[in-house]
Amino acid sequence: MNYHWNWRIFWEIAPDGAGTYLDTLFSGLMWTLATALTAWIMALALGLVVGTVRTTPNRWLVRLANGYIELFRNVPLLVQMFLWYFVAPDVLPQAVGDWIKALPNAPFVTAVLCLGLFTSARVAVQVSAGIAALPSGQKMAGTALGLTLPQTYRYVLLPMASRVILPPLTSEFLNIIKNSSVALTIGLMELTASARAIQEFSFQVFEAFSAATLVYVMVNAVVVFIMHRIEKKMAIPGLIVAGGAAGGH
């Protein structure tokens, strides 16, 4: 293969005149992190609520929570992204649709909303599984102490379940960072879109996507390191150890 490698391309000025190709890549990284972190906060909040509701005694609330999970978990992310960006503004009331279309950062808002809802369904499954994995005596002990059901969840079940679900939540956090690349299909200039732009302008396809791959690996390595430290800090010796394993001596 007769390919001319040029790793110095990142220090050359991009055609848009806004900076070097390295600046383009850095800008894409910032949009990726902003999208992923904002969507993660949304997914964590919604997933915590839906996952908790899924374990309550109320049958109708459980069905509603299950319907939410099945809706957002079983529709491909790319399809959801297109629906939110291209379809939703036209089916909503005209005033709302026009407002959404006029947003200067509509791709970012759409990507956050779509990723947040999609990931929240997956987080909800992890939360409900974590609560279900706890011994049944935990809930009975809470009620025996005079706590209401919401108080039992708040002070007993959720703190314990959070230690169990940290490892799968780490995987979901990594997934939302990687899934943010789908936002390039609606015009968000995140990391993958930036690498693609570099490739189109400079024709250095291997350098552009190799750099993007390296950045993804570095970001995910930092996330894994931080989450592992949190797992070790939250672990209860003799009850729940880092990694979600339960047991004692």
PDB file of C-alpha atoms in Angstrom:
ATOM      1  CA  MET A   1       0.000   0.000   0.000  1.00  0.00           C
ATOM      2  CA  ASN A   2       1.466   3.325  -1.075  1.00  0.00           C
ATOM      3  CA  TYR A   3       0.349   5.589   1.741  1.00  0.00           C
ATOM      4  CA  HIS A   4       2.156   8.731   2.853  1.00  0.00           C
ATOM      5  CA  TRP A   5       2.175   8.945   6.646  1.00  0.00           C
ATOM      6  CA  ASN A   6       2.218  12.452   8.079  1.00  0.00           C
ATOM      7  CA  TRP A   7       1.819  12.718  11.849  1.00  0.00           C
ATOM      8  CA  ARG A   8       2.736  16.407  11.676  1.00  0.00           C
ATOM      9  CA  ILE A   9      -0.662  17.060  10.145  1.00  0.00           C
ATOM     10  CA  PHE A  10      -2.079  17.878  13.578  1.00  0.00           C
ATOM     11  CA  TRP A  11       0.120  20.972  13.850  1.00  0.00           C
ATOM     12  CA  GLU A  12      -0.948  22.303  10.456  1.00  0.00           C
ATOM     13  CA  ILE A  13      -3.598  25.004  10.124  1.00  0.00           C
ATOM     14  CA  ALA A  14      -7.059  23.650   9.329  1.00  0.00           C
ATOM     15  CA  PRO A  15      -8.858  25.036   6.248  1.00  0.00           C
ATOM     16  CA  ASP A  16     -11.458  26.798   8.405  1.00  0.00           C
ATOM     17  CA  GLY A  17      -8.686  29.000   9.825  1.00  0.00           C
ATOM     18  CA  ALA A  18      -9.931  28.461  13.397  1.00  0.00           C
ATOM     19  CA  GLY A  19      -6.722  26.719  14.468  1.00  0.00           C
ATOM     20  CA  THR A  20      -4.686  23.605  13.863  1.00  0.00           C
ATOM     21  CA  TYR A  21      -6.034  20.121  13.260  1.00  0.00           C
ATOM     22  CA  LEU A  22      -5.035  19.362  16.846  1.00  0.00           C
ATOM     23  CA  ASP A  23      -7.364  22.153  17.959  1.00  0.00           C
ATOM     24  CA  THR A  24     -10.124  20.530  15.920  1.00  0.00           C
ATOM     25  CA  LEU A  25      -9.512  17.222  17.674  1.00  0.00           C
ATOM     26  CA  PHE A  26      -9.456  18.903  21.094  1.00  0.00           C
ATOM     27  CA  SER A  27     -12.715  20.713  20.345  1.00  0.00           C
ATOM     28  CA  GLY A  28     -14.288  17.381  19.415  1.00  0.00           C
ATOM     29  CA  LEU A  29     -13.087  15.883  22.695  1.00  0.00           C
ATOM     30  CA  MET A  30     -14.674  18.732  24.648  1.00  0.00           C
ATOM     31  CA  TRP A  31     -18.020  18.212  22.894  1.00  0.00           C
ATOM     32  CA  THR A  32     -17.790  14.465  23.543  1.00  0.00           C
ATOM     33  CA  LEU A  33     -17.140  14.990  27.250  1.00  0.00           C
ATOM     34  CA  ALA A  34     -19.839  17.652  27.569  1.00  0.00           C
ATOM     35  CA  THR A  35     -22.393  15.448  25.828  1.00  0.00           C
ATOM     36  CA  ALA A  36     -21.487  12.284  27.719  1.00  0.00           C
ATOM     37  CA  LEU A  37     -21.295  13.892  31.179  1.00  0.00           C
ATOM     38  CA  THR A  38     -24.544  15.843  30.819  1.00  0.00           C
ATOM     39  CA  ALA A  39     -26.360  12.804  29.450  1.00  0.00           C
ATOM     40  CA  TRP A  40     -24.891  10.650  32.231  1.00  0.00           C
ATOM     41  CA  ILE A  41     -26.260  12.942  34.939  1.00  0.00           C
ATOM     42  CA  MET A  42     -29.673  12.747  33.294  1.00  0.00           C
ATOM     43  CA  ALA A  43     -29.454   8.953  32.863  1.00  0.00           C
ATOM     44  CA  LEU A  44     -28.350   8.416  36.451  1.00  0.00           C
ATOM     45  CA  ALA A  45     -31.176  10.528  37.879  1.00  0.00           C
ATOM     46  CA  LEU A  46     -33.900   8.965  35.708  1.00  0.00           C
ATOM     47  CA  GLY A  47     -32.474   5.464  36.018  1.00  0.00           C
ATOM     48  CA  LEU A  48     -32.391   5.712  39.805  1.00  0.00           C
ATOM     49  CA  VAL A  49     -36.058   6.729  39.936  1.00  0.00           C
ATOM     50  CA  VAL A  50     -37.305   4.202  37.363  1.00  0.00           C
ATOM     51  CA  GLY A  51     -35.191   1.379  38.757  1.00  0.00           C
ATOM     52  CA  THR A  52     -36.426   2.040  42.282  1.00  0.00           C
ATOM     53  CA  VAL A  53     -40.062   2.216  41.164  1.00  0.00           C
ATOM     54  CA  ARG A  54     -39.584  -1.115  39.428  1.00  0.00           C
ATOM     55  CA  THR A  55     -39.021  -2.804  42.818  1.00  0.00           C
ATOM     56  CA  THR A  56     -41.972  -1.255  44.662  1.00  0.00           C
ATOM     57  CA  PRO A  57     -45.106  -3.239  45.610  1.00  0.00           C
ATOM     58  CA  ASN A  58     -47.340  -1.062  43.380  1.00  0.00           C
ATOM     59  CA  ARG A  59     -48.132  -3.234  40.351  1.00  0.00           C
ATOM     60  CA  TRP A  60     -49.169  -0.362  38.093  1.00  0.00           C
ATOM     61  CA  LEU A  61     -46.031   1.635  38.809  1.00  0.00           C
ATOM     62  CA  VAL A  62     -43.950  -1.469  38.117  1.00  0.00           C
ATOM     63  CA  ARG A  63     -45.684  -1.938  34.760  1.00  0.00           C
ATOM     64  CA  LEU A  64     -45.108   1.716  33.895  1.00  0.00           C
ATOM     65  CA  ALA A  65     -41.430   1.435  34.769  1.00  0.00           C
ATOM     66  CA  ASN A  66     -41.080  -1.780  32.749  1.00  0.00           C
ATOM     67  CA  GLY A  67     -42.747  -0.115  29.768  1.00  0.00           C
ATOM     68  CA  TYR A  68     -40.311   2.813  29.992  1.00  0.00           C
ATOM     69  CA  ILE A  69     -37.352   0.442  30.063  1.00  0.00           C
ATOM     70  CA  GLU A  70     -38.543  -1.694  27.164  1.00  0.00           C
ATOM     71  CA  LEU A  71     -39.324   1.375  25.031  1.00  0.00           C
ATOM     72  CA  PHE A  72     -35.926   3.030  25.300  1.00  0.00           C
ATOM     73  CA  ARG A  73     -33.782  -0.097  25.637  1.00  0.00           C
ATOM     74  CA  ASN A  74     -35.120  -1.992  22.608  1.00  0.00           C
ATOM     75  CA  VAL A  75     -35.117   0.779  19.987  1.00  0.00           C
ATOM     76  CA  PRO A  76     -31.666   1.238  18.373  1.00  0.00           C
ATOM     77  CA  LEU A  77     -29.845   4.355  19.528  1.00  0.00           C
ATOM     78  CA  LEU A  78     -29.352   5.604  15.973  1.00  0.00           C
ATOM     79  CA  VAL A  79     -33.093   5.380  15.284  1.00  0.00           C
ATOM     80  CA  GLN A  80     -33.851   7.259  18.504  1.00  0.00           C
ATOM     81  CA  MET A  81     -31.339   9.946  17.560  1.00  0.00           C
ATOM     82  CA  PHE A  82     -33.036  10.466  14.193  1.00  0.00           C
ATOM     83  CA  LEU A  83     -36.502  10.475  15.783  1.00  0.00           C
ATOM     84  CA  TRP A  84     -35.573  13.125  18.341  1.00  0.00           C
ATOM     85  CA  TYR A  85     -33.761  15.345  15.845  1.00  0.00           C
ATOM     86  CA  PHE A  86     -35.784  15.023  12.648  1.00  0.00           C
ATOM     87  CA  VAL A  87     -39.247  13.831  13.731  1.00  0.00           C
ATOM     88  CA  ALA A  88     -39.960  15.167  17.231  1.00  0.00           C
ATOM     89  CA  PRO A  89     -39.846  18.907  16.278  1.00  0.00           C
ATOM     90  CA  ASP A  90     -42.520  18.286  13.612  1.00  0.00           C
ATOM     91  CA  VAL A  91     -44.910  16.224  15.754  1.00  0.00           C
ATOM     92  CA  LEU A  92     -44.729  18.504  18.790  1.00  0.00           C
ATOM     93  CA  PRO A  93     -46.858  21.676  18.945  1.00  0.00           C
ATOM     94  CA  GLN A  94     -45.616  24.107  16.295  1.00  0.00           C
ATOM     95  CA  ALA A  95     -44.375  26.694  18.776  1.00  0.00           C
ATOM     96  CA  VAL A  96     -42.301  24.086  20.621  1.00  0.00           C
ATOM     97  CA  GLY A  97     -41.029  22.563  17.389  1.00  0.00           C
ATOM     98  CA  ASP A  98     -39.983  25.957  16.012  1.00  0.00           C
ATOM     99  CA  TRP A  99     -38.207  26.757  19.268  1.00  0.00           C
ATOM    100  CA  ILE A 100     -36.269  23.485  19.130  1.00  0.00           C
ATOM    101  CA  LYS A 101     -35.281  24.041  15.503  1.00  0.00           C
ATOM    102  CA  ALA A 102     -34.082  27.573  16.301  1.00  0.00           C
ATOM    103  CA  LEU A 103     -31.752  26.454  19.093  1.00  0.00           C
ATOM    104  CA  PRO A 104     -28.154  27.332  18.201  1.00  0.00           C
ATOM    105  CA  ASN A 105     -26.948  24.078  19.778  1.00  0.00           C
ATOM    106  CA  ALA A 106     -29.870  21.834  18.751  1.00  0.00           C
ATOM    107  CA  PRO A 107     -27.626  18.825  17.901  1.00  0.00           C
ATOM    108  CA  PHE A 108     -26.053  18.977  21.371  1.00  0.00           C
ATOM    109  CA  VAL A 109     -29.410  19.245  23.159  1.00  0.00           C
ATOM    110  CA  THR A 110     -30.854  16.424  21.059  1.00  0.00           C
ATOM    111  CA  ALA A 111     -27.834  14.177  21.640  1.00  0.00           C
ATOM    112  CA  VAL A 112     -27.953  14.731  25.407  1.00  0.00           C
ATOM    113  CA  LEU A 113     -31.696  14.054  25.542  1.00  0.00           C
ATOM    114  CA  CYS A 114     -31.447  10.927  23.398  1.00  0.00           C
ATOM    115  CA  LEU A 115     -28.390   9.482  25.145  1.00  0.00           C
ATOM    116  CA  GLY A 116     -29.806  10.323  28.565  1.00  0.00           C
ATOM    117  CA  LEU A 117     -33.109   8.527  27.957  1.00  0.00           C
ATOM    118  CA  PHE A 118     -31.486   5.566  26.205  1.00  0.00           C
ATOM    119  CA  THR A 119     -28.930   5.036  28.973  1.00  0.00           C
ATOM    120  CA  SER A 120     -31.418   5.695  31.775  1.00  0.00           C
ATOM    121  CA  ALA A 121     -33.317   2.550  30.787  1.00  0.00           C
ATOM    122  CA  ARG A 122     -30.131   0.517  31.098  1.00  0.00           C
ATOM    123  CA  VAL A 123     -29.232   2.163  34.419  1.00  0.00           C
ATOM    124  CA  ALA A 124     -32.750   1.426  35.716  1.00  0.00           C
ATOM    125  CA  VAL A 125     -32.216  -2.275  35.061  1.00  0.00           C
ATOM    126  CA  GLN A 126     -28.945  -2.177  37.009  1.00  0.00           C
ATOM    127  CA  VAL A 127     -30.566  -0.314  39.914  1.00  0.00           C
ATOM    128  CA  SER A 128     -33.507  -2.703  40.178  1.00  0.00           C
ATOM    129  CA  ALA A 129     -31.166  -5.707  39.918  1.00  0.00           C
ATOM    130  CA  GLY A 130     -28.964  -4.257  42.674  1.00  0.00           C
ATOM    131  CA  ILE A 131     -31.934  -3.776  45.000  1.00  0.00           C
ATOM    132  CA  ALA A 132     -33.257  -7.261  44.211  1.00  0.00           C
ATOM    133  CA  ALA A 133     -29.832  -8.748  44.993  1.00  0.00           C
ATOM    134  CA  LEU A 134     -29.978  -7.519  48.587  1.00  0.00           C
ATOM    135  CA  PRO A 135     -31.215  -9.916  51.283  1.00  0.00           C
ATOM    136  CA  SER A 136     -34.965  -9.539  51.868  1.00  0.00           C
ATOM    137  CA  GLY A 137     -34.234  -8.952  55.520  1.00  0.00           C
ATOM    138  CA  GLN A 138     -32.849  -5.501  54.674  1.00  0.00           C
ATOM    139  CA  LYS A 139     -36.291  -4.145  53.784  1.00  0.00           C
ATOM    140  CA  MET A 140     -37.970  -5.901  56.712  1.00  0.00           C
ATOM    141  CA  ALA A 141     -35.368  -4.511  59.104  1.00  0.00           C
ATOM    142  CA  GLY A 142     -36.075  -1.002  57.873  1.00  0.00           C
ATOM    143  CA  THR A 143     -39.818  -1.322  58.361  1.00  0.00           C
ATOM    144  CA  ALA A 144     -39.272  -2.970  61.759  1.00  0.00           C
ATOM    145  CA  LEU A 145     -37.377   0.129  62.848  1.00  0.00           C
ATOM    146  CA  GLY A 146     -40.426   2.234  62.020  1.00  0.00           C
ATOM    147  CA  LEU A 147     -39.172   3.613  58.696  1.00  0.00           C
ATOM    148  CA  THR A 148     -41.658   4.273  55.941  1.00  0.00           C
ATOM    149  CA  LEU A 149     -41.129   2.563  52.581  1.00  0.00           C
ATOM    150  CA  PRO A 150     -39.549   5.681  50.986  1.00  0.00           C
ATOM    151  CA  GLN A 151     -37.281   6.064  54.035  1.00  0.00           C
ATOM    152  CA  THR A 152     -36.310   2.389  53.845  1.00  0.00           C
ATOM    153  CA  TYR A 153     -35.275   2.869  50.225  1.00  0.00           C
ATOM    154  CA  ARG A 154     -33.428   6.094  50.955  1.00  0.00           C
ATOM    155  CA  TYR A 155     -31.525   5.080  54.081  1.00  0.00           C
ATOM    156  CA  VAL A 156     -31.175   1.300  53.734  1.00  0.00           C
ATOM    157  CA  LEU A 157     -31.728  -0.224  50.290  1.00  0.00           C
ATOM    158  CA  LEU A 158     -30.305   2.355  47.902  1.00  0.00           C
ATOM    159  CA  PRO A 159     -27.049   2.972  49.832  1.00  0.00           C
ATOM    160  CA  MET A 160     -26.421  -0.786  49.960  1.00  0.00           C
ATOM    161  CA  ALA A 161     -27.457  -1.399  46.341  1.00  0.00           C
ATOM    162  CA  SER A 162     -25.210   1.407  45.114  1.00  0.00           C
ATOM    163  CA  ARG A 163     -22.178  -0.597  46.220  1.00  0.00           C
ATOM    164  CA  VAL A 164     -23.375  -3.624  44.265  1.00  0.00           C
ATOM    165  CA  ILE A 165     -24.101  -1.782  41.010  1.00  0.00           C
ATOM    166  CA  LEU A 166     -20.962   0.362  40.796  1.00  0.00           C
ATOM    167  CA  PRO A 167     -19.112  -2.031  38.432  1.00  0.00           C
ATOM    168  CA  PRO A 168     -21.991  -2.278  35.906  1.00  0.00           C
ATOM    169  CA  LEU A 169     -22.520   1.476  36.193  1.00  0.00           C
ATOM    170  CA  THR A 170     -18.879   1.930  35.221  1.00  0.00           C
ATOM    171  CA  SER A 171     -19.590  -0.044  32.056  1.00  0.00           C
ATOM    172  CA  GLU A 172     -22.632   2.120  31.326  1.00  0.00           C
ATOM    173  CA  PHE A 173     -20.548   5.267  31.801  1.00  0.00           C
ATOM    174  CA  LEU A 174     -17.994   3.943  29.324  1.00  0.00           C
ATOM    175  CA  ASN A 175     -20.810   3.077  26.925  1.00  0.00           C
ATOM    176  CA  ILE A 176     -22.297   6.547  27.017  1.00  0.00           C
ATOM    177  CA  ILE A 177     -18.909   8.048  26.124  1.00  0.00           C
ATOM    178  CA  LYS A 178     -18.599   5.707  23.154  1.00  0.00           C
ATOM    179  CA  ASN A 179     -22.255   6.066  22.143  1.00  0.00           C
ATOM    180  CA  SER A 180     -21.858   9.840  21.930  1.00  0.00           C
ATOM    181  CA  SER A 181     -20.152   9.212  18.579  1.00  0.00           C
ATOM    182  CA  VAL A 182     -23.608   8.470  17.112  1.00  0.00           C
ATOM    183  CA  ALA A 183     -24.338  12.201  17.466  1.00  0.00           C
ATOM    184  CA  LEU A 184     -22.165  12.881  14.415  1.00  0.00           C
ATOM    185  CA  THR A 185     -25.171  11.719  12.339  1.00  0.00           C
ATOM    186  CA  ILE A 186     -27.131  14.809  13.422  1.00  0.00           C
ATOM    187  CA  GLY A 187     -24.271  17.257  12.996  1.00  0.00           C
ATOM    188  CA  LEU A 188     -22.638  17.394  16.423  1.00  0.00           C
ATOM    189  CA  MET A 189     -18.902  17.913  15.982  1.00  0.00           C
ATOM    190  CA  GLU A 190     -17.817  15.521  18.709  1.00  0.00           C
ATOM    191  CA  LEU A 191     -14.578  13.520  18.659  1.00  0.00           C
ATOM    192  CA  THR A 192     -15.431  11.051  15.901  1.00  0.00           C
ATOM    193  CA  ALA A 193     -16.943  13.796  13.728  1.00  0.00           C
ATOM    194  CA  SER A 194     -13.826  15.905  14.254  1.00  0.00           C
ATOM    195  CA  ALA A 195     -11.598  13.009  13.191  1.00  0.00           C
ATOM    196  CA  ARG A 196     -13.765  12.563  10.123  1.00  0.00           C
ATOM    197  CA  ALA A 197     -13.460  16.261   9.294  1.00  0.00           C
ATOM    198  CA  ILE A 198      -9.664  16.059   9.606  1.00  0.00           C
ATOM    199  CA  GLN A 199      -9.642  13.053   7.290  1.00  0.00           C
ATOM    200  CA  GLU A 200     -11.810  14.817   4.696  1.00  0.00           C
ATOM    201  CA  PHE A 201      -9.718  17.984   4.696  1.00  0.00           C
ATOM    202  CA  SER A 202      -6.249  16.426   4.887  1.00  0.00           C
ATOM    203  CA  PHE A 203      -6.847  12.932   3.402  1.00  0.00           C
ATOM    204  CA  GLN A 204      -4.763  11.537   6.315  1.00  0.00           C
ATOM    205  CA  VAL A 205      -7.381   8.978   7.299  1.00  0.00           C
ATOM    206  CA  PHE A 206      -5.162   6.702   9.397  1.00  0.00           C
ATOM    207  CA  GLU A 207      -3.653   9.527  11.427  1.00  0.00           C
ATOM    208  CA  ALA A 208      -7.045  11.137  12.104  1.00  0.00           C
ATOM    209  CA  PHE A 209      -8.808   8.014  13.330  1.00  0.00           C
ATOM    210  CA  SER A 210      -5.744   6.642  15.112  1.00  0.00           C
ATOM    211  CA  ALA A 211      -5.564   9.847  17.147  1.00  0.00           C
ATOM    212  CA  ALA A 212      -9.297   9.669  17.918  1.00  0.00           C
ATOM    213  CA  THR A 213      -8.947   6.037  18.991  1.00  0.00           C
ATOM    214  CA  LEU A 214      -6.065   6.902  21.293  1.00  0.00           C
ATOM    215  CA  VAL A 215      -8.074   9.719  22.884  1.00  0.00           C
ATOM    216  CA  TYR A 216     -11.048   7.404  23.480  1.00  0.00           C
ATOM    217  CA  VAL A 217      -8.773   4.818  25.116  1.00  0.00           C
ATOM    218  CA  MET A 218      -7.160   7.438  27.356  1.00  0.00           C
ATOM    219  CA  VAL A 219     -10.493   8.920  28.448  1.00  0.00           C
ATOM    220  CA  ASN A 220     -11.955   5.496  29.205  1.00  0.00           C
ATOM    221  CA  ALA A 221      -8.813   4.483  31.118  1.00  0.00           C
ATOM    222  CA  VAL A 222      -9.206   7.564  33.330  1.00  0.00           C
ATOM    223  CA  VAL A 223     -12.886   6.726  33.933  1.00  0.00           C
ATOM    224  CA  VAL A 224     -12.051   3.126  34.870  1.00  0.00           C
ATOM    225  CA  PHE A 225      -9.331   4.299  37.260  1.00  0.00           C
ATOM    226  CA  ILE A 226     -11.612   6.819  38.988  1.00  0.00           C
ATOM    227  CA  MET A 227     -14.522   4.385  39.276  1.00  0.00           C
ATOM    228  CA  HIS A 228     -12.233   1.681  40.647  1.00  0.00           C
ATOM    229  CA  ARG A 229     -11.044   4.085  43.341  1.00  0.00           C
ATOM    230  CA  ILE A 230     -14.656   4.925  44.200  1.00  0.00           C
ATOM    231  CA  GLU A 231     -15.533   1.223  44.406  1.00  0.00           C
ATOM    232  CA  LYS A 232     -12.685   0.574  46.851  1.00  0.00           C
ATOM    233  CA  LYS A 233     -13.628   3.598  48.950  1.00  0.00           C
ATOM    234  CA  MET A 234     -17.309   2.615  49.162  1.00  0.00           C
ATOM    235  CA  ALA A 235     -16.695  -1.082  49.841  1.00  0.00           C
ATOM    236  CA  ILE A 236     -17.768  -2.397  53.247  1.00  0.00           C
ATOM    237  CA  PRO A 237     -15.123  -4.872  54.537  1.00  0.00           C
ATOM    238  CA  GLY A 238     -16.622  -8.274  55.227  1.00  0.00           C
ATOM    239  CA  LEU A 239     -19.908  -7.458  53.493  1.00  0.00           C
ATOM    240  CA  ILE A 240     -19.428  -6.051  50.025  1.00  0.00           C
ATOM    241  CA  VAL A 241     -16.043  -5.771  48.395  1.00  0.00           C
ATOM    242  CA  ALA A 242     -15.034  -3.753  45.357  1.00  0.00           C
ATOM    243  CA  GLY A 243     -16.351  -5.374  42.231  1.00  0.00           C
ATOM    244  CA  GLY A 244     -19.773  -6.076  43.649  1.00  0.00           C
ATOM    245  CA  ALA A 245     -19.017  -9.437  45.290  1.00  0.00           C
ATOM    246  CA  ALA A 246     -20.833 -10.084  48.539  1.00  0.00           C
ATOM    247  CA  GLY A 247     -19.746 -12.249  51.382  1.00  0.00           C
ATOM    248  CA  GLY A 248     -17.728 -12.409  54.532  1.00  0.00           C
ATOM    249  CA  HIS A 249     -15.413 -14.532  56.601  1.00  0.00           C
TER     250      HIS A 249
END
